[in-house]
PDB file of C-alpha atoms in Angstrom:
ATOM      1  CA  MET A   1      48.449 -51.772 -13.293  1.00 91.00           C
ATOM      2  CA  ARG A   2      49.636 -48.892 -11.177  1.00 93.00           C
ATOM      3  CA  LEU A   3      51.786 -47.678 -14.028  1.00 95.00           C
ATOM      4  CA  ILE A   4      48.802 -47.488 -16.375  1.00 96.00           C
ATOM      5  CA  ALA A   5      46.796 -45.535 -13.772  1.00 96.00           C
ATOM      6  CA  ALA A   6      49.636 -43.039 -13.318  1.00 96.00           C
ATOM      7  CA  ILE A   7      49.953 -42.524 -17.090  1.00 97.00           C
ATOM      8  CA  MET A   8      46.184 -42.008 -17.491  1.00 97.00           C
ATOM      9  CA  THR A   9      46.189 -39.502 -14.622  1.00 97.00           C
ATOM     10  CA  LEU A  10      48.931 -37.478 -16.324  1.00 97.00           C
ATOM     11  CA  VAL A  11      47.009 -37.543 -19.650  1.00 98.00           C
ATOM     12  CA  ALA A  12      43.826 -36.325 -17.908  1.00 98.00           C
ATOM     13  CA  LEU A  13      45.791 -33.569 -16.153  1.00 97.00           C
ATOM     14  CA  ALA A  14      47.268 -32.408 -19.471  1.00 98.00           C
ATOM     15  CA  ALA A  15      43.829 -32.393 -21.129  1.00 98.00           C
ATOM     16  CA  ALA A  16      42.403 -30.321 -18.260  1.00 98.00           C
ATOM     17  CA  ALA A  17      45.265 -27.825 -18.584  1.00 98.00           C
ATOM     18  CA  VAL A  18      44.678 -27.429 -22.352  1.00 97.00           C
ATOM     19  CA  ALA A  19      40.927 -26.966 -21.823  1.00 97.00           C
ATOM     20  CA  GLY A  20      41.563 -24.366 -19.106  1.00 96.00           C
ATOM     21  CA  GLN A  21      43.907 -22.412 -21.359  1.00 96.00           C
ATOM     22  CA  LYS A  22      41.341 -22.367 -24.202  1.00 94.00           C
ATOM     23  CA  LEU A  23      38.678 -21.185 -21.785  1.00 94.00           C
ATOM     24  CA  HIS A  24      40.958 -18.406 -20.562  1.00 94.00           C
ATOM     25  CA  LEU A  25      41.565 -17.258 -24.162  1.00 90.00           C
ATOM     26  CA  ALA A  26      37.851 -17.331 -24.957  1.00 87.00           C
ATOM     27  CA  LEU A  27      36.996 -15.192 -21.942  1.00 88.00           C
ATOM     28  CA  THR A  28      39.763 -12.608 -22.273  1.00 89.00           C
ATOM     29  CA  THR A  29      39.708 -11.871 -26.016  1.00 84.00           C
ATOM     30  CA  SER A  30      36.899  -9.814 -27.543  1.00 77.00           C
ATOM     31  CA  PRO A  31      34.808 -11.757 -30.050  1.00 69.00           C
ATOM     32  CA  ALA A  32      35.108 -10.810 -33.685  1.00 67.00           C
ATOM     33  CA  GLN A  33      31.903  -9.310 -35.043  1.00 61.00           C
ATOM     34  CA  SER A  34      30.514 -10.626 -38.261  1.00 58.00           C
ATOM     35  CA  LYS A  35      29.669  -8.304 -41.160  1.00 61.00           C
ATOM     36  CA  GLY A  36      25.917  -8.851 -40.653  1.00 61.00           C
ATOM     37  CA  VAL A  37      26.047  -7.646 -37.057  1.00 63.00           C
ATOM     38  CA  THR A  38      28.082  -4.589 -38.065  1.00 66.00           C
ATOM     39  CA  ALA A  39      25.558  -3.689 -40.783  1.00 66.00           C
ATOM     40  CA  ALA A  40      22.646  -4.061 -38.373  1.00 66.00           C
ATOM     41  CA  ASN A  41      24.343  -1.847 -35.783  1.00 65.00           C
ATOM     42  CA  ALA A  42      24.971   0.819 -38.438  1.00 66.00           C
ATOM     43  CA  ALA A  43      21.311   0.715 -39.494  1.00 63.00           C
ATOM     44  CA  LEU A  44      20.205   1.267 -35.895  1.00 65.00           C
ATOM     45  CA  ALA A  45      22.466   4.286 -35.548  1.00 63.00           C
ATOM     46  CA  GLU A  46      20.551   6.157 -38.287  1.00 60.00           C
ATOM     47  CA  PRO A  47      17.610   8.142 -36.878  1.00 59.00           C
ATOM     48  CA  ALA A  48      14.240   6.825 -37.950  1.00 57.00           C
ATOM     49  CA  THR A  49      12.101   9.715 -39.150  1.00 58.00           C
ATOM     50  CA  ALA A  50       8.521   8.672 -39.697  1.00 53.00           C
ATOM     51  CA  THR A  51       5.833  11.151 -40.572  1.00 52.00           C
ATOM     52  CA  ARG A  52       2.147  10.997 -39.706  1.00 52.00           C
ATOM     53  CA  GLN A  53       1.379  10.050 -43.289  1.00 54.00           C
ATOM     54  CA  ASP A  54       3.740   7.079 -43.039  1.00 54.00           C
ATOM     55  CA  LEU A  55       2.058   5.870 -39.833  1.00 52.00           C
ATOM     56  CA  SER A  56      -1.438   6.007 -41.302  1.00 50.00           C
ATOM     57  CA  PHE A  57      -0.191   4.139 -44.346  1.00 56.00           C
ATOM     58  CA  ARG A  58       1.313   1.317 -42.308  1.00 60.00           C
ATOM     59  CA  TRP A  59      -1.561   0.810 -39.895  1.00 57.00           C
ATOM     60  CA  ALA A  60      -4.973  -0.302 -41.031  1.00 60.00           C
ATOM     61  CA  SER A  61      -7.808   1.967 -39.954  1.00 66.00           C
ATOM     62  CA  VAL A  62      -9.417  -0.778 -37.908  1.00 72.00           C
ATOM     63  CA  PHE A  63      -8.859   1.180 -34.700  1.00 69.00           C
ATOM     64  CA  GLY A  64      -9.185   4.669 -36.175  1.00 72.00           C
ATOM     65  CA  GLU A  65      -6.582   7.383 -36.553  1.00 74.00           C
ATOM     66  CA  LEU A  66      -3.923   8.049 -33.953  1.00 72.00           C
ATOM     67  CA  GLN A  67      -5.129  10.753 -31.545  1.00 77.00           C
ATOM     68  CA  ALA A  68      -3.150  13.001 -29.255  1.00 81.00           C
ATOM     69  CA  PRO A  69      -3.544  12.134 -25.570  1.00 82.00           C
ATOM     70  CA  THR A  70      -6.002  14.218 -23.557  1.00 84.00           C
ATOM     71  CA  LEU A  71      -5.770  15.274 -19.932  1.00 84.00           C
ATOM     72  CA  TYR A  72      -7.878  13.386 -17.400  1.00 82.00           C
ATOM     73  CA  GLN A  73     -10.803  15.350 -16.017  1.00 82.00           C
ATOM     74  CA  GLU A  74     -12.716  14.371 -12.900  1.00 82.00           C
ATOM     75  CA  PRO A  75     -16.318  13.425 -13.699  1.00 80.00           C
ATOM     76  CA  GLN A  76     -18.838  15.920 -12.393  1.00 81.00           C
ATOM     77  CA  PRO A  77     -21.364  14.444  -9.931  1.00 79.00           C
ATOM     78  CA  THR A  78     -24.953  14.627 -11.106  1.00 78.00           C
ATOM     79  CA  GLU A  79     -27.862  15.293  -8.808  1.00 77.00           C
ATOM     80  CA  ILE A  80     -30.322  12.414  -8.525  1.00 70.00           C
ATOM     81  CA  THR A  81     -33.964  13.351  -8.164  1.00 68.00           C
ATOM     82  CA  ASP A  82     -36.646  11.226  -6.516  1.00 61.00           C
ATOM     83  CA  GLU A  83     -37.970  10.201  -9.933  1.00 60.00           C
ATOM     84  CA  GLN A  84     -34.554   8.930 -11.039  1.00 58.00           C
ATOM     85  CA  ALA A  85     -33.771   7.115  -7.800  1.00 59.00           C
ATOM     86  CA  ALA A  86     -34.195   3.371  -8.071  1.00 56.00           C
ATOM     87  CA  PRO A  87     -36.421   1.689  -5.537  1.00 58.00           C
ATOM     88  CA  ALA A  88     -34.631   0.012  -2.672  1.00 59.00           C
ATOM     89  CA  PRO A  89     -33.880  -3.610  -3.502  1.00 55.00           C
ATOM     90  CA  THR A  90     -35.905  -6.122  -1.579  1.00 62.00           C
ATOM     91  CA  GLY A  91     -34.585  -9.336  -0.182  1.00 63.00           C
ATOM     92  CA  PRO A  92     -35.287 -12.748  -1.610  1.00 66.00           C
ATOM     93  CA  PRO A  93     -38.861 -14.048  -1.534  1.00 68.00           C
ATOM     94  CA  ILE A  94     -39.463 -16.159   1.556  1.00 71.00           C
ATOM     95  CA  GLU A  95     -40.824 -19.073  -0.511  1.00 69.00           C
ATOM     96  CA  ALA A  96     -37.535 -19.328  -2.391  1.00 75.00           C
ATOM     97  CA  LEU A  97     -35.557 -19.675   0.835  1.00 80.00           C
ATOM     98  CA  GLY A  98     -37.319 -22.930   1.798  1.00 84.00           C
ATOM     99  CA  TYR A  99     -38.564 -21.918   5.265  1.00 84.00           C
ATOM    100  CA  ALA A 100     -41.756 -23.368   6.762  1.00 85.00           C
ATOM    101  CA  LEU A 101     -43.381 -22.574  10.110  1.00 86.00           C
ATOM    102  CA  LYS A 102     -43.796 -25.666  12.317  1.00 88.00           C
ATOM    103  CA  GLY A 103     -45.163 -24.038  15.449  1.00 87.00           C
ATOM    104  CA  VAL A 104     -45.385 -21.101  17.820  1.00 89.00           C
ATOM    105  CA  VAL A 105     -44.489 -21.378  21.516  1.00 88.00           C
ATOM    106  CA  ARG A 106     -45.763 -18.835  24.025  1.00 87.00           C
ATOM    107  CA  ALA A 107     -44.519 -18.775  27.610  1.00 86.00           C
ATOM    108  CA  GLY A 108     -45.763 -15.749  29.531  1.00 86.00           C
ATOM    109  CA  ARG A 109     -44.674 -12.676  27.609  1.00 85.00           C
ATOM    110  CA  SER A 110     -42.058 -14.532  25.528  1.00 87.00           C
ATOM    111  CA  VAL A 111     -42.944 -15.899  22.093  1.00 90.00           C
ATOM    112  CA  TRP A 112     -40.811 -18.191  19.919  1.00 90.00           C
ATOM    113  CA  GLY A 113     -41.382 -19.638  16.491  1.00 90.00           C
ATOM    114  CA  MET A 114     -40.184 -23.053  15.341  1.00 89.00           C
ATOM    115  CA  VAL A 115     -39.061 -22.823  11.729  1.00 88.00           C
ATOM    116  CA  SER A 116     -38.173 -25.735   9.454  1.00 86.00           C
ATOM    117  CA  HIS A 117     -35.545 -25.453   6.733  1.00 86.00           C
ATOM    118  CA  PRO A 118     -33.778 -28.056   4.532  1.00 87.00           C
ATOM    119  CA  THR A 119     -30.548 -27.381   6.455  1.00 88.00           C
ATOM    120  CA  GLY A 120     -32.233 -27.966   9.824  1.00 87.00           C
ATOM    121  CA  ASP A 121     -34.865 -26.683  12.229  1.00 89.00           C
ATOM    122  CA  GLN A 122     -34.349 -23.626  14.388  1.00 88.00           C
ATOM    123  CA  VAL A 123     -36.151 -21.702  17.103  1.00 90.00           C
ATOM    124  CA  VAL A 124     -36.390 -17.947  16.502  1.00 90.00           C
ATOM    125  CA  ARG A 125     -37.775 -14.958  18.344  1.00 90.00           C
ATOM    126  CA  VAL A 126     -38.502 -11.360  17.359  1.00 90.00           C
ATOM    127  CA  GLY A 127     -35.341  -9.688  16.031  1.00 89.00           C
ATOM    128  CA  ASP A 128     -33.542 -12.885  14.956  1.00 89.00           C
ATOM    129  CA  ASP A 129     -32.248 -13.270  11.407  1.00 87.00           C
ATOM    130  CA  LEU A 130     -33.414 -16.270   9.389  1.00 84.00           C
ATOM    131  CA  ALA A 131     -30.968 -15.492   6.600  1.00 81.00           C
ATOM    132  CA  GLN A 132     -28.911 -12.505   5.556  1.00 82.00           C
ATOM    133  CA  GLY A 133     -31.342  -9.626   5.101  1.00 81.00           C
ATOM    134  CA  VAL A 134     -34.360 -11.628   6.382  1.00 85.00           C
ATOM    135  CA  THR A 135     -35.413 -10.672   9.928  1.00 88.00           C
ATOM    136  CA  VAL A 136     -38.316 -11.823  12.123  1.00 89.00           C
ATOM    137  CA  ARG A 137     -40.306  -8.690  13.101  1.00 90.00           C
ATOM    138  CA  LYS A 138     -43.435 -10.081  14.809  1.00 89.00           C
ATOM    139  CA  ILE A 139     -44.790 -13.454  15.978  1.00 89.00           C
ATOM    140  CA  ASP A 140     -48.515 -13.986  16.538  1.00 87.00           C
ATOM    141  CA  GLU A 141     -51.200 -16.662  16.112  1.00 84.00           C
ATOM    142  CA  ALA A 142     -51.144 -16.264  12.318  1.00 84.00           C
ATOM    143  CA  GLY A 143     -47.429 -17.000  12.080  1.00 86.00           C
ATOM    144  CA  LEU A 144     -44.122 -15.175  11.705  1.00 86.00           C
ATOM    145  CA  TRP A 145     -44.057 -11.726  10.153  1.00 88.00           C
ATOM    146  CA  ILE A 146     -40.787 -11.359   8.252  1.00 88.00           C
ATOM    147  CA  ASP A 147     -39.023  -8.270   6.924  1.00 87.00           C
ATOM    148  CA  ASN A 148     -36.917  -8.983   3.832  1.00 82.00           C
ATOM    149  CA  GLY A 149     -36.123  -5.371   3.028  1.00 78.00           C
ATOM    150  CA  GLY A 150     -39.415  -4.577   1.303  1.00 75.00           C
ATOM    151  CA  GLU A 151     -42.012  -1.975   2.239  1.00 76.00           C
ATOM    152  CA  GLU A 152     -44.358  -4.374   4.021  1.00 81.00           C
ATOM    153  CA  LEU A 153     -43.933  -7.448   6.172  1.00 84.00           C
ATOM    154  CA  ILE A 154     -44.400 -10.947   4.760  1.00 85.00           C
ATOM    155  CA  LEU A 155     -46.340 -13.608   6.640  1.00 85.00           C
ATOM    156  CA  LEU A 156     -44.726 -17.010   7.043  1.00 83.00           C
ATOM    157  CA  GLY A 157     -47.810 -18.957   8.035  1.00 81.00           C
ATOM    158  CA  PHE A 158     -48.411 -22.532   9.040  1.00 77.00           C
ATOM    159  CA  ALA A 159     -48.112 -25.131   6.295  1.00 70.00           C
ATOM    160  CA  THR A 160     -51.526 -26.418   5.257  1.00 67.00           C
ATOM    161  CA  GLU A 161     -51.865 -30.061   4.410  1.00 64.00           C
ATOM    162  CA  GLY A 162     -53.794 -30.541   1.239  1.00 51.00           C
TER     163      GLY A 162
END
């Protein structure tokens, strides 16, 4: 049994030596080029001279004719008059935000408003923000006066049961 193992080891060693020698020959010798590769390399060596007429013939005029590049020029700022100026955007309508006034609390000179919203109730005072861009400007017996970025204040009054 040991004799067979020794013989097989020598056969495997010889096969590895032959494979290593073939690999060495493959890496050290330059590969022979085929005739097709030589012809392609010769065709690339010739300068390609294409005229403008040839280019327009090859390309469809879907995108127009080839134009020379132009230099970039900074855009000139235009003066905006009062008539052209867009009005300042206003915030969202208060009805769309889902707020409702539940009550007003007055303690001495301090006044708070209790506001209900689907996400939860909150107590606000003058200057607090209900939402982004929606600020409480005044609280009185009529309700909360809210500034949503418009020209005039919007009243968030008490909900009437009907």
